[in-house]
CSV table of C-alpha atoms (C1' of nucleotides) in Angstrom, one decimal:
chain,number,residue,atom,x,y,z
A,21,MET,CA,159.7,130.1,-115.1
A,22,VAL,CA,157.3,130.0,-112.2
A,23,THR,CA,154.0,131.8,-112.7
A,24,GLN,CA,152.3,134.1,-110.2
A,25,SER,CA,149.6,131.5,-109.7
A,26,GLU,CA,152.2,128.7,-109.1
A,27,GLU,CA,153.9,130.9,-106.5
A,28,ASN,CA,150.7,131.4,-104.7
A,29,TYR,CA,150.1,127.7,-104.4
A,30,LEU,CA,153.6,127.1,-103.2
A,31,LYS,CA,153.2,129.8,-100.6
A,32,ALA,CA,149.9,128.2,-99.4
A,33,ILE,CA,151.5,124.8,-99.0
A,34,TYR,CA,154.5,126.4,-97.3
A,35,HIS,CA,152.2,128.1,-94.7
A,36,LEU,CA,149.9,125.2,-94.2
A,37,GLY,CA,152.6,122.6,-93.7
A,38,LYS,CA,155.1,124.2,-91.3
A,39,GLN,CA,157.4,125.5,-94.0
A,40,GLY,CA,156.1,122.9,-96.5
A,41,SER,CA,157.7,119.9,-94.9
A,42,ILE,CA,154.4,118.4,-93.6
A,43,SER,CA,152.0,117.0,-96.2
A,44,VAL,CA,148.9,119.0,-96.7
A,45,SER,CA,145.5,118.1,-98.2
A,46,THR,CA,143.9,119.3,-101.4
A,47,ASN,CA,140.9,120.6,-99.5
A,48,ALA,CA,143.0,122.6,-97.1
A,49,ILE,CA,144.8,124.3,-100.0
A,50,ALA,CA,141.5,125.0,-101.7
A,51,GLU,CA,140.1,126.6,-98.6
A,52,LYS,CA,143.1,128.7,-97.9
A,53,MET,CA,143.1,130.0,-101.5
A,54,THR,CA,139.3,130.2,-101.8
A,55,THR,CA,139.3,128.1,-104.9
A,56,LYS,CA,137.9,124.7,-105.8
A,57,ALA,CA,139.5,121.4,-105.0
A,58,SER,CA,139.5,120.4,-108.6
A,59,SER,CA,141.6,123.5,-109.5
A,60,VAL,CA,144.0,122.6,-106.8
A,61,THR,CA,144.4,119.0,-108.2
A,62,ASP,CA,145.2,120.5,-111.6
A,63,MET,CA,147.8,122.7,-110.2
A,64,LEU,CA,149.4,120.1,-108.1
A,65,LYS,CA,149.9,118.0,-111.1
A,66,LYS,CA,151.7,120.8,-112.8
A,67,LEU,CA,153.8,121.6,-109.8
A,68,ALA,CA,154.7,117.9,-109.5
A,69,GLU,CA,155.7,117.9,-113.2
A,70,LYS,CA,158.1,120.7,-112.4
A,71,GLU,CA,159.4,118.9,-109.4
A,72,LEU,CA,158.4,121.7,-107.0
A,73,VAL,CA,156.2,119.4,-104.9
A,74,ASP,CA,156.0,115.7,-104.0
A,75,TYR,CA,152.5,114.6,-104.9
A,76,LYS,CA,150.8,111.3,-105.0
A,77,LYS,CA,147.1,111.0,-105.8
A,78,TYR,CA,144.9,111.1,-102.7
A,79,GLN,CA,148.0,111.3,-100.5
A,80,GLY,CA,148.4,115.1,-100.0
A,81,VAL,CA,151.3,117.2,-101.0
A,82,SER,CA,154.6,118.6,-99.6
A,83,LEU,CA,157.3,120.9,-101.0
A,84,THR,CA,160.5,119.6,-102.5
A,85,LYS,CA,163.7,121.3,-101.7
A,86,GLU,CA,163.4,123.5,-104.8
A,87,GLY,CA,159.8,124.3,-104.0
A,88,LYS,CA,160.6,125.3,-100.5
A,89,ILE,CA,163.3,127.7,-101.7
A,90,ILE,CA,160.8,129.4,-104.0
A,91,ALA,CA,158.1,129.6,-101.4
A,92,ALA,CA,160.4,131.0,-98.8
A,93,ASN,CA,161.6,133.6,-101.2
A,94,VAL,CA,158.0,134.7,-101.9
A,95,VAL,CA,157.3,134.9,-98.2
A,96,ARG,CA,160.6,136.9,-97.8
A,97,LYS,CA,159.5,139.4,-100.4
A,98,HIS,CA,156.1,139.7,-98.9
A,99,ARG,CA,157.4,140.5,-95.5
A,100,LEU,CA,160.1,142.8,-96.6
A,101,TRP,CA,157.6,144.8,-98.6
A,102,GLU,CA,155.3,145.0,-95.5
A,103,VAL,CA,158.2,146.5,-93.6
A,104,PHE,CA,158.8,149.0,-96.3
A,105,LEU,CA,155.1,150.0,-96.4
A,106,VAL,CA,154.9,150.5,-92.6
A,107,GLU,CA,158.3,152.0,-92.0
A,108,LYS,CA,158.7,154.2,-95.0
A,109,LEU,CA,155.2,154.9,-96.4
A,110,ASN,CA,153.1,155.4,-93.3
A,111,PHE,CA,150.9,152.4,-93.7
A,112,SER,CA,149.5,150.8,-90.6
A,113,TRP,CA,149.7,147.1,-89.9
A,114,ASN,CA,146.3,146.2,-91.2
A,115,GLU,CA,146.6,148.0,-94.6
A,116,VAL,CA,149.7,146.3,-95.9
A,117,HIS,CA,148.6,142.7,-96.6
A,118,ASP,CA,146.8,143.1,-99.9
A,119,ILE,CA,149.5,145.3,-101.4
A,120,ALA,CA,152.2,142.9,-100.3
A,121,GLU,CA,150.3,140.1,-102.0
A,122,GLN,CA,150.9,142.0,-105.2
A,123,LEU,CA,154.5,143.1,-104.6
A,124,GLU,CA,155.7,139.6,-103.5
A,125,HIS,CA,155.5,138.5,-107.2
A,126,ILE,CA,157.9,141.2,-108.6
A,127,LYS,CA,160.8,139.4,-110.0
A,128,SER,CA,164.3,140.8,-109.4
A,129,GLN,CA,166.9,139.4,-107.1
A,130,LYS,CA,168.8,142.7,-107.0
A,131,LEU,CA,165.6,144.6,-106.1
A,132,ILE,CA,164.9,142.4,-103.1
A,133,ASN,CA,168.5,142.4,-101.8
A,134,GLU,CA,168.7,146.2,-102.1
A,135,LEU,CA,165.3,146.6,-100.4
A,136,ASP,CA,166.5,144.4,-97.6
A,137,ALA,CA,169.6,146.6,-97.1
A,138,PHE,CA,167.6,149.8,-97.4
A,139,LEU,CA,165.4,148.6,-94.6
A,140,GLY,CA,168.3,147.7,-92.4
A,141,LEU,CA,168.2,144.0,-92.8
A,142,PRO,CA,165.0,143.5,-90.7
A,143,THR,CA,164.4,140.1,-89.2
A,144,HIS,CA,160.7,140.5,-88.6
A,145,ASP,CA,157.7,142.0,-90.4
A,146,PRO,CA,155.3,144.5,-88.8
A,147,HIS,CA,153.1,141.6,-87.5
A,148,GLY,CA,156.1,140.1,-85.7
A,149,ASP,CA,156.5,137.2,-88.2
A,150,PRO,CA,160.1,136.3,-89.1
A,151,ILE,CA,161.5,137.1,-92.5
A,152,PRO,CA,163.3,134.2,-94.2
A,153,ASP,CA,166.9,135.0,-95.2
A,154,ARG,CA,168.3,134.7,-98.7
A,155,GLU,CA,168.7,130.9,-98.3
A,156,GLY,CA,165.1,130.6,-97.0
A,157,ASN,CA,166.1,130.0,-93.4
A,158,LEU,CA,163.9,131.3,-90.7
A,159,GLN,CA,165.2,132.8,-87.6
A,160,LYS,CA,163.6,130.8,-84.8
A,161,SER,CA,161.0,133.2,-83.6
A,162,GLN,CA,160.9,133.4,-79.8
A,163,LYS,CA,157.8,135.4,-79.6
A,164,ILE,CA,155.1,134.4,-77.2
A,165,PHE,CA,151.7,135.8,-76.2
A,166,LEU,CA,151.7,138.5,-73.6
A,167,SER,CA,149.1,136.3,-71.8
A,168,GLN,CA,151.9,133.7,-71.2
A,169,VAL,CA,154.2,136.2,-69.5
A,170,ASN,CA,154.5,136.0,-65.7
A,171,PRO,CA,154.3,138.9,-63.3
A,172,SER,CA,157.4,141.1,-62.9
A,173,VAL,CA,158.9,140.0,-66.2
A,174,ASN,CA,160.0,142.6,-68.7
A,175,CYS,CA,159.3,142.1,-72.3
A,176,SER,CA,158.6,144.2,-75.5
A,177,CYS,CA,155.9,144.1,-78.0
A,178,VAL,CA,156.8,142.4,-81.3
A,179,GLY,CA,153.5,141.9,-83.0
A,180,VAL,CA,149.8,141.1,-82.9
A,181,LYS,CA,147.8,138.0,-83.8
A,182,ASP,CA,144.6,139.6,-85.2
A,183,SER,CA,145.2,143.0,-86.6
A,184,SER,CA,141.6,144.2,-86.8
A,185,ASP,CA,141.1,147.9,-87.0
A,186,ASN,CA,139.5,148.0,-83.6
A,187,PHE,CA,142.4,146.3,-82.0
A,188,LEU,CA,145.0,148.5,-83.6
A,189,LYS,CA,143.0,151.6,-82.5
A,190,TYR,CA,143.1,150.3,-79.0
A,191,LEU,CA,146.8,149.9,-79.1
A,192,ASP,CA,147.3,153.4,-80.5
A,193,LYS,CA,145.1,154.8,-77.8
A,194,ASN,CA,147.3,153.2,-75.1
A,195,SER,CA,150.5,154.1,-76.9
A,196,ILE,CA,151.5,150.5,-77.6
A,197,ALA,CA,153.5,149.9,-80.8
A,198,ILE,CA,156.2,147.5,-82.0
A,199,GLY,CA,159.1,147.8,-79.6
A,200,THR,CA,157.2,149.2,-76.7
A,201,ALA,CA,158.6,148.0,-73.4
A,202,ILE,CA,156.1,146.2,-71.2
A,203,GLN,CA,156.4,145.0,-67.7
A,204,VAL,CA,153.8,142.6,-66.3
A,205,LEU,CA,152.7,143.7,-62.8
A,206,THR,CA,149.9,141.3,-61.8
A,207,LYS,CA,147.9,138.5,-63.3
A,208,GLU,CA,144.3,137.8,-62.0
A,209,ALA,CA,143.7,134.1,-61.7
A,210,PHE,CA,139.9,134.4,-62.1
A,211,ASP,CA,139.6,136.0,-65.5
A,212,GLU,CA,143.2,136.1,-66.6
A,213,SER,CA,143.2,139.8,-66.8
A,214,MET,CA,146.5,141.6,-66.2
A,215,THR,CA,147.9,144.9,-65.1
A,216,ILE,CA,151.0,146.0,-67.0
A,217,LYS,CA,153.3,149.0,-66.9
A,218,ILE,CA,154.0,151.0,-70.1
A,219,ASN,CA,156.1,154.2,-70.0
A,220,ASN,CA,155.6,154.4,-66.2
A,221,SER,CA,151.8,154.3,-66.5
A,222,GLU,CA,149.7,151.3,-65.4
A,223,LEU,CA,147.1,149.7,-67.6
A,224,THR,CA,144.6,146.9,-67.0
A,225,ILE,CA,144.0,144.6,-69.9
A,226,SER,CA,141.6,141.6,-70.4
A,227,LYS,CA,142.6,138.1,-71.4
A,228,GLU,CA,141.4,138.8,-74.9
A,229,ILE,CA,143.8,141.7,-75.3
A,230,ALA,CA,146.7,139.9,-73.7
A,231,SER,CA,146.3,136.8,-75.9
A,232,ASN,CA,146.3,138.9,-79.0
A,233,MET,CA,149.7,140.5,-78.5
A,234,TYR,CA,153.0,138.9,-79.2
A,235,VAL,CA,156.0,139.9,-77.0
A,236,LYS,CA,159.6,138.9,-76.7
A,237,ILE,CA,161.2,138.4,-73.2
A,238,ASN,CA,164.0,140.9,-72.7
B,6,MET,CA,138.7,146.2,-113.6
B,7,VAL,CA,141.5,146.8,-116.0
B,8,THR,CA,143.8,143.9,-116.6
B,9,GLN,CA,147.6,144.1,-116.7
B,10,SER,CA,147.5,143.4,-120.4
B,11,GLU,CA,144.9,146.1,-121.1
B,12,GLU,CA,147.1,148.5,-119.2
B,13,ASN,CA,150.0,147.7,-121.4
B,14,TYR,CA,148.0,148.3,-124.5
B,15,LEU,CA,146.7,151.6,-123.2
B,16,LYS,CA,150.2,152.7,-122.3
B,17,ALA,CA,151.5,151.8,-125.8
B,18,ILE,CA,148.8,153.9,-127.4
B,19,TYR,CA,149.5,156.7,-125.0
B,20,HIS,CA,153.2,156.7,-126.0
B,21,LEU,CA,152.7,156.3,-129.7
B,22,GLY,CA,150.1,159.0,-130.1
B,23,LYS,CA,151.4,161.9,-128.1
B,24,GLN,CA,149.5,161.1,-124.9
B,25,GLY,CA,147.0,159.1,-126.8
B,26,SER,CA,145.3,162.0,-128.5
B,27,ILE,CA,146.6,161.2,-132.0
B,28,SER,CA,145.2,158.1,-133.7
B,29,VAL,CA,147.7,155.2,-134.0
B,30,SER,CA,147.8,152.2,-136.3
B,31,THR,CA,147.3,148.5,-135.4
B,32,ASN,CA,150.7,147.6,-136.8
B,33,ALA,CA,152.5,150.3,-134.8
B,34,ILE,CA,151.0,148.9,-131.6
B,35,ALA,CA,151.9,145.4,-132.6
B,36,GLU,CA,155.5,146.4,-133.3
B,37,LYS,CA,155.9,148.4,-130.0
B,38,MET,CA,154.5,145.5,-128.0
B,39,THR,CA,156.3,142.8,-130.1
B,40,THR,CA,153.0,140.9,-130.6
B,41,LYS,CA,150.9,140.2,-133.7
B,42,ALA,CA,148.5,142.6,-135.4
B,43,SER,CA,145.7,140.1,-135.0
B,44,SER,CA,146.2,140.1,-131.2
B,45,VAL,CA,146.1,143.9,-131.3
B,46,THR,CA,142.8,143.9,-133.1
B,47,ASP,CA,141.3,141.6,-130.6
B,48,MET,CA,142.4,143.8,-127.7
B,49,LEU,CA,141.2,147.0,-129.4
B,50,LYS,CA,137.7,145.5,-129.7
B,51,LYS,CA,137.8,144.8,-126.0
B,52,LEU,CA,139.1,148.2,-125.0
B,53,ALA,CA,136.5,149.9,-127.3
B,54,GLU,CA,133.8,147.8,-125.6
B,55,LYS,CA,135.0,149.2,-122.2
B,56,GLU,CA,135.0,152.7,-123.7
B,57,LEU,CA,138.7,153.2,-123.1
B,58,VAL,CA,139.5,153.8,-126.7
B,59,ASP,CA,137.8,155.2,-129.8
B,60,TYR,CA,138.2,152.6,-132.4
B,61,LYS,CA,136.7,152.1,-135.9
B,62,LYS,CA,137.8,149.3,-138.1
B,63,TYR,CA,140.7,150.1,-140.4
B,64,GLN,CA,140.8,153.6,-139.0
B,65,GLY,CA,143.4,153.4,-136.2
B,66,VAL,CA,142.7,154.0,-132.5
B,67,SER,CA,143.0,156.8,-129.9
B,68,LEU,CA,142.4,157.0,-126.2
B,69,THR,CA,139.1,158.2,-124.7
B,70,LYS,CA,139.3,160.6,-121.7
B,71,GLU,CA,138.9,157.6,-119.4
B,72,GLY,CA,141.6,155.6,-121.2
B,73,LYS,CA,143.9,158.6,-121.1
B,74,ILE,CA,143.6,158.8,-117.3
B,75,ILE,CA,144.4,155.2,-116.9
B,76,ALA,CA,147.4,155.2,-119.2
B,77,ALA,CA,148.8,158.4,-117.6
B,78,ASN,CA,148.5,156.7,-114.2
B,79,VAL,CA,150.4,153.7,-115.4
B,80,VAL,CA,153.2,156.0,-116.8
B,81,ARG,CA,153.1,157.9,-113.5
B,82,LYS,CA,153.6,154.7,-111.5
B,83,HIS,CA,156.4,153.5,-113.9
B,84,ARG,CA,158.3,156.7,-113.5
B,85,LEU,CA,157.9,157.1,-109.8
B,86,TRP,CA,159.2,153.6,-109.3
B,87,GLU,CA,162.1,154.3,-111.5
B,88,VAL,CA,163.0,157.3,-109.2
B,89,PHE,CA,162.6,155.1,-106.2
B,90,LEU,CA,165.0,152.4,-107.6
B,91,VAL,CA,167.7,154.9,-108.6
B,92,GLU,CA,167.5,157.3,-105.6
B,93,LYS,CA,166.9,154.8,-102.8
B,94,LEU,CA,168.0,151.4,-104.0
B,95,ASN,CA,171.3,152.2,-105.8
B,96,PHE,CA,170.1,151.1,-109.3
B,97,SER,CA,171.6,152.8,-112.3
B,98,TRP,CA,169.5,154.3,-115.1
B,99,ASN,CA,169.7,151.4,-117.4
B,100,GLU,CA,168.7,148.7,-114.9
B,101,VAL,CA,165.4,150.1,-113.9
B,102,HIS,CA,163.1,149.7,-116.9
B,103,ASP,CA,162.2,146.0,-116.6
B,104,ILE,CA,161.5,146.2,-112.9
B,105,ALA,CA,159.4,149.3,-113.4
B,106,GLU,CA,157.4,147.5,-116.1
B,107,GLN,CA,156.4,145.1,-113.3
B,108,LEU,CA,155.9,147.6,-110.6
B,109,GLU,CA,153.7,149.9,-112.7
B,110,HIS,CA,150.8,147.4,-112.4
B,111,ILE,CA,150.6,147.3,-108.7
B,112,LYS,CA,147.2,148.5,-107.7
B,113,SER,CA,146.9,150.9,-104.7
B,114,GLN,CA,146.2,154.6,-104.9
B,115,LYS,CA,147.5,155.1,-101.4
B,116,LEU,CA,150.7,153.3,-102.3
B,117,ILE,CA,151.5,155.5,-105.2
B,118,ASN,CA,150.6,158.7,-103.4
B,119,GLU,CA,152.7,157.8,-100.4
B,120,LEU,CA,155.6,156.8,-102.6
B,121,ASP,CA,155.3,160.1,-104.4
B,122,ALA,CA,155.6,162.0,-101.1
B,123,PHE,CA,158.4,159.8,-99.9
B,124,LEU,CA,160.4,160.7,-103.0
B,125,GLY,CA,159.8,164.4,-102.5
B,126,LEU,CA,157.2,164.8,-105.3
B,127,PRO,CA,159.6,164.4,-108.2
B,128,THR,CA,158.6,165.9,-111.5
B,129,HIS,CA,161.0,163.9,-113.7
B,130,ASP,CA,162.2,160.3,-113.8
B,131,PRO,CA,165.9,159.3,-113.9
B,132,HIS,CA,165.9,159.5,-117.7
B,133,GLY,CA,164.6,163.1,-117.6
B,134,ASP,CA,161.1,162.2,-118.7
B,135,PRO,CA,158.3,164.1,-116.9
B,136,ILE,CA,156.1,162.3,-114.4
B,137,PRO,CA,152.3,162.8,-114.9
B,138,ASP,CA,150.6,164.2,-111.8
B,139,ARG,CA,147.5,162.7,-110.1
B,140,GLU,CA,145.2,164.1,-112.8
B,141,GLY,CA,147.5,162.8,-115.5
B,142,ASN,CA,148.8,166.2,-116.5
B,143,LEU,CA,152.3,166.4,-117.8
B,144,GLN,CA,154.6,169.2,-116.8
B,145,LYS,CA,155.8,170.6,-120.0
B,146,SER,CA,159.3,169.3,-120.2
B,147,GLN,CA,161.8,172.0,-121.0
B,148,LYS,CA,164.7,169.7,-121.5
B,149,ILE,CA,166.9,170.1,-124.6
B,150,PHE,CA,169.9,168.3,-125.9
B,151,LEU,CA,173.2,169.6,-124.6
B,152,SER,CA,174.2,169.9,-128.3
B,153,GLN,CA,171.6,172.7,-128.6
B,154,VAL,CA,173.1,174.8,-125.8
B,155,ASN,CA,175.2,177.9,-126.8
B,156,PRO,CA,178.6,178.8,-125.3
B,157,SER,CA,178.7,180.5,-121.9
B,158,VAL,CA,175.2,179.2,-121.0
B,159,ASN,CA,174.8,177.4,-117.7
B,160,CYS,CA,172.6,174.3,-117.5
B,161,SER,CA,172.3,171.0,-115.6
B,162,CYS,CA,172.0,167.5,-116.7
B,163,VAL,CA,168.5,166.1,-116.5
B,164,GLY,CA,168.7,162.8,-118.4
B,165,VAL,CA,170.0,160.9,-121.4
B,166,LYS,CA,168.5,159.7,-124.6
B,167,ASP,CA,170.2,156.3,-125.1
B,168,SER,CA,171.1,154.8,-121.8
B,169,SER,CA,173.5,152.1,-123.1
B,170,ASP,CA,176.0,150.6,-120.7
B,171,ASN,CA,178.9,152.2,-122.5
B,172,PHE,CA,177.4,155.6,-122.4
B,173,LEU,CA,176.6,155.5,-118.7
B,174,LYS,CA,180.1,154.3,-118.0
B,175,TYR,CA,181.4,157.3,-119.9
B,176,LEU,CA,179.3,159.6,-117.8
B,177,ASP,CA,180.4,157.9,-114.6
B,178,LYS,CA,184.0,158.2,-115.6
B,179,ASN,CA,183.6,161.9,-116.1
B,180,SER,CA,181.5,162.4,-113.0
B,181,ILE,CA,178.4,163.5,-114.8
B,182,ALA,CA,175.1,162.5,-113.2
B,183,ILE,CA,171.5,163.8,-112.9
B,184,GLY,CA,171.8,167.4,-111.5
B,185,THR,CA,175.4,167.9,-112.4
B,186,ALA,CA,176.0,171.6,-113.4
B,187,ILE,CA,177.4,172.1,-116.8
B,188,GLN,CA,178.7,175.3,-118.4
B,189,VAL,CA,179.3,175.3,-122.2
B,190,LEU,CA,182.6,176.9,-123.0
B,191,THR,CA,183.1,176.6,-126.7
B,192,LYS,CA,181.4,175.0,-129.7
B,193,GLU,CA,183.4,173.9,-132.7
B,194,ALA,CA,181.6,174.7,-136.0
B,195,PHE,CA,183.4,172.0,-137.9
B,196,ASP,CA,182.5,168.8,-136.1
B,197,GLU,CA,180.0,170.3,-133.5
B,198,SER,CA,182.3,169.1,-130.7
B,199,MET,CA,182.2,171.2,-127.5
B,200,THR,CA,184.2,172.0,-124.5
B,201,ILE,CA,182.3,172.1,-121.2
B,202,LYS,CA,183.1,172.9,-117.6
B,203,ILE,CA,182.1,170.5,-114.9
B,204,ASN,CA,183.1,171.0,-111.3
B,205,ASN,CA,185.8,173.4,-112.4
B,206,SER,CA,187.4,171.0,-114.7
B,207,GLU,CA,187.2,171.2,-118.5
B,208,LEU,CA,186.1,168.4,-120.8
B,209,THR,CA,185.9,168.0,-124.6
B,210,ILE,CA,183.0,166.0,-125.9
B,211,SER,CA,181.9,164.9,-129.4
B,212,LYS,CA,178.7,165.8,-131.1
B,213,GLU,CA,177.5,162.2,-130.4
B,214,ILE,CA,177.9,162.6,-126.7
B,215,ALA,CA,176.4,166.1,-126.7
B,216,SER,CA,173.3,165.0,-128.6
B,217,ASN,CA,172.7,162.1,-126.3
B,218,MET,CA,172.4,164.2,-123.1
B,219,TYR,CA,169.4,166.2,-122.0
B,220,VAL,CA,169.9,169.3,-120.0
B,221,LYS,CA,167.8,172.1,-118.5
B,222,ILE,CA,168.9,175.8,-118.9
B,223,ASN,CA,169.4,177.3,-115.4
C,5,DA,C1',141.4,152.7,-163.7
C,6,DT,C1',143.3,148.6,-162.7
C,7,DA,C1',146.7,145.8,-160.5
C,8,DT,C1',149.8,145.1,-156.8
C,9,DT,C1',151.3,145.6,-152.2
C,10,DT,C1',150.5,146.5,-147.5
C,11,DT,C1',147.6,146.8,-143.6
C,12,DT,C1',143.9,145.1,-140.9
C,13,DT,C1',140.4,142.0,-139.7
C,14,DT,C1',138.3,137.4,-139.3
C,15,DA,C1',138.1,132.6,-138.3
C,16,DG,C1',139.7,128.9,-135.9
C,17,DA,C1',143.1,126.9,-132.7
C,18,DC,C1',145.8,126.6,-128.4
C,19,DA,C1',147.7,127.2,-123.3
C,20,DA,C1',146.8,128.6,-118.6
C,21,DG,C1',143.8,128.7,-115.0
C,22,DT,C1',139.5,128.2,-113.5
C,23,DC,C1',134.7,126.0,-112.9
C,24,DT,C1',130.7,122.3,-112.4
C,25,DA,C1',129.2,117.7,-112.3
C,26,DA,C1',130.2,113.1,-112.0
C,27,DA,C1',133.2,109.3,-110.8
C,28,DA,C1',136.8,107.2,-107.9
C,29,DC,C1',138.8,106.6,-103.7
C,30,DA,C1',139.4,106.8,-98.5
C,31,DT,C1',137.5,106.9,-94.0
C,32,DA,C1',134.2,106.3,-90.4
C,33,DT,C1',130.0,103.8,-88.7
C,34,DT,C1',127.4,100.3,-87.5
D,10,DA,C1',132.2,93.5,-93.9
D,11,DA,C1',128.9,96.6,-95.8
D,12,DT,C1',127.3,101.0,-96.1
D,13,DA,C1',127.4,105.9,-95.6
D,14,DT,C1',130.1,110.1,-95.7
D,15,DG,C1',133.5,112.9,-97.0
D,16,DT,C1',137.6,113.9,-99.9
D,17,DT,C1',139.9,113.9,-104.2
D,18,DT,C1',140.3,113.3,-109.0
D,19,DT,C1',138.6,113.2,-113.8
D,20,DA,C1',136.1,114.9,-117.7
D,21,DG,C1',134.5,118.5,-120.2
D,22,DA,C1',133.5,123.4,-120.5
D,23,DC,C1',134.7,128.5,-120.3
D,24,DT,C1',137.6,132.9,-120.3
D,25,DT,C1',141.7,135.5,-121.4
D,26,DG,C1',145.2,136.5,-124.3
D,27,DT,C1',147.8,134.8,-127.7
D,28,DC,C1',148.9,132.6,-132.4
D,29,DT,C1',148.6,131.2,-137.8
D,30,DA,C1',146.4,131.4,-142.0
D,31,DA,C1',143.2,133.3,-145.0
D,32,DA,C1',140.0,137.0,-146.4
D,33,DA,C1',138.9,141.9,-146.7
D,34,DA,C1',140.0,146.6,-147.0
D,35,DA,C1',143.1,150.4,-147.9
D,36,DA,C1',147.0,152.4,-150.0
D,37,DT,C1',150.3,152.6,-153.7
D,38,DA,C1',152.0,151.9,-158.3
D,39,DT,C1',151.6,151.3,-163.0
DNA sequence: ATATTTTTTTAGACAAGTCTAAAACATATT
DNA sequence: AATATGTTTTAGACTTGTCTAAAAAAATAT
């Protein structure tokens, strides 16, 4: 049995080390989890004992195959629940994280498979991040920042980087949401601002805005 | 903050003592929670400290107003999640309990209110038990056993008492589910068996079956 | 009314997960 | 290479929730 706390450590290692394959430091984990390095060391020993991580003193830590599967499954659950909250229960992007942090620890294989089907087998969560499949494989996300798109290219919004309240309100005001089609019209070399076309209306956006929105080229 | 464990104790007291108003014994709680009486005593002290229960040594325990609200809310969450699992995720009655035991501890007022609305403000869970409202009030359940219904009366199935696999399979086989309309045709005085009408087809059922099904008079 | 049985509480111990403070190790600087 | 700085681990302590074994109180039986 893997405890809730263990799952959280595995998830942190997974996120810090590119799906857990790269070795990450004790301090990095401590910072990510807002805990103390000594607590991390204690936990790493326990996880190594259970063969969920490869750990050598002072050498950093990475996930074993088994650890990677568990971590990917936690991430899968987290992101599926986020989709559920946004699509079915009227939550907005920035409200879902804390609740998904709780829901990701619910243990039931059937539950998560049924939820997946109920949601229509989504491949990305409301922030545009990919949802690991049952085997823990990630669909290679081909999302890029809107700021990287060249004029006259058509793309559609798939997510945001920073989902602060202010930013989401800005998107709302300009009727931009997940799936909204966007065409880049012009790109100003001086300040990297852009004009874009949404639903046949033009909009000028700053570099800050453009580099906070993820899009997919159509 | 109320811990998960505290919530479980409050819930046990709530169920054992008719919504927690009647005083229940240490041993009864221990048995219900499959733990030891000494552990219960420890927890009762803590809950009394937090003014969630009225507790005097050797005198049993009952919920305070505050404790009752918390317990009712846990029960509310448990039963709403059960409805969700059965109605939306294709679970059957007997599969939902363990998962609902986990989900009932998720903390988010908005989540539970939205879920409630999403499910259409249900008043009863898949077992026919009433769902406490936001204030913790129970709708007086007017469910009775099918065995108590008199001939020629129309009613509909609202739940079962014992949800063993065998029993649920029996119901399935005879196309009886929540909401199924049932008319009692005859009642045999000798063995209390009945004939009933479901979807225009007749069925004879034993006393054992009839006294394991809850119905509501139409 | 006293003895016996049952229930409940206390006392002390343990595991999980965390912390602080100090020691050990690794890295960077000169 | 020696020292300074930063990182990681160890040692010991604390909290929560649990347990066992023994003591205390209450209920029951004789």
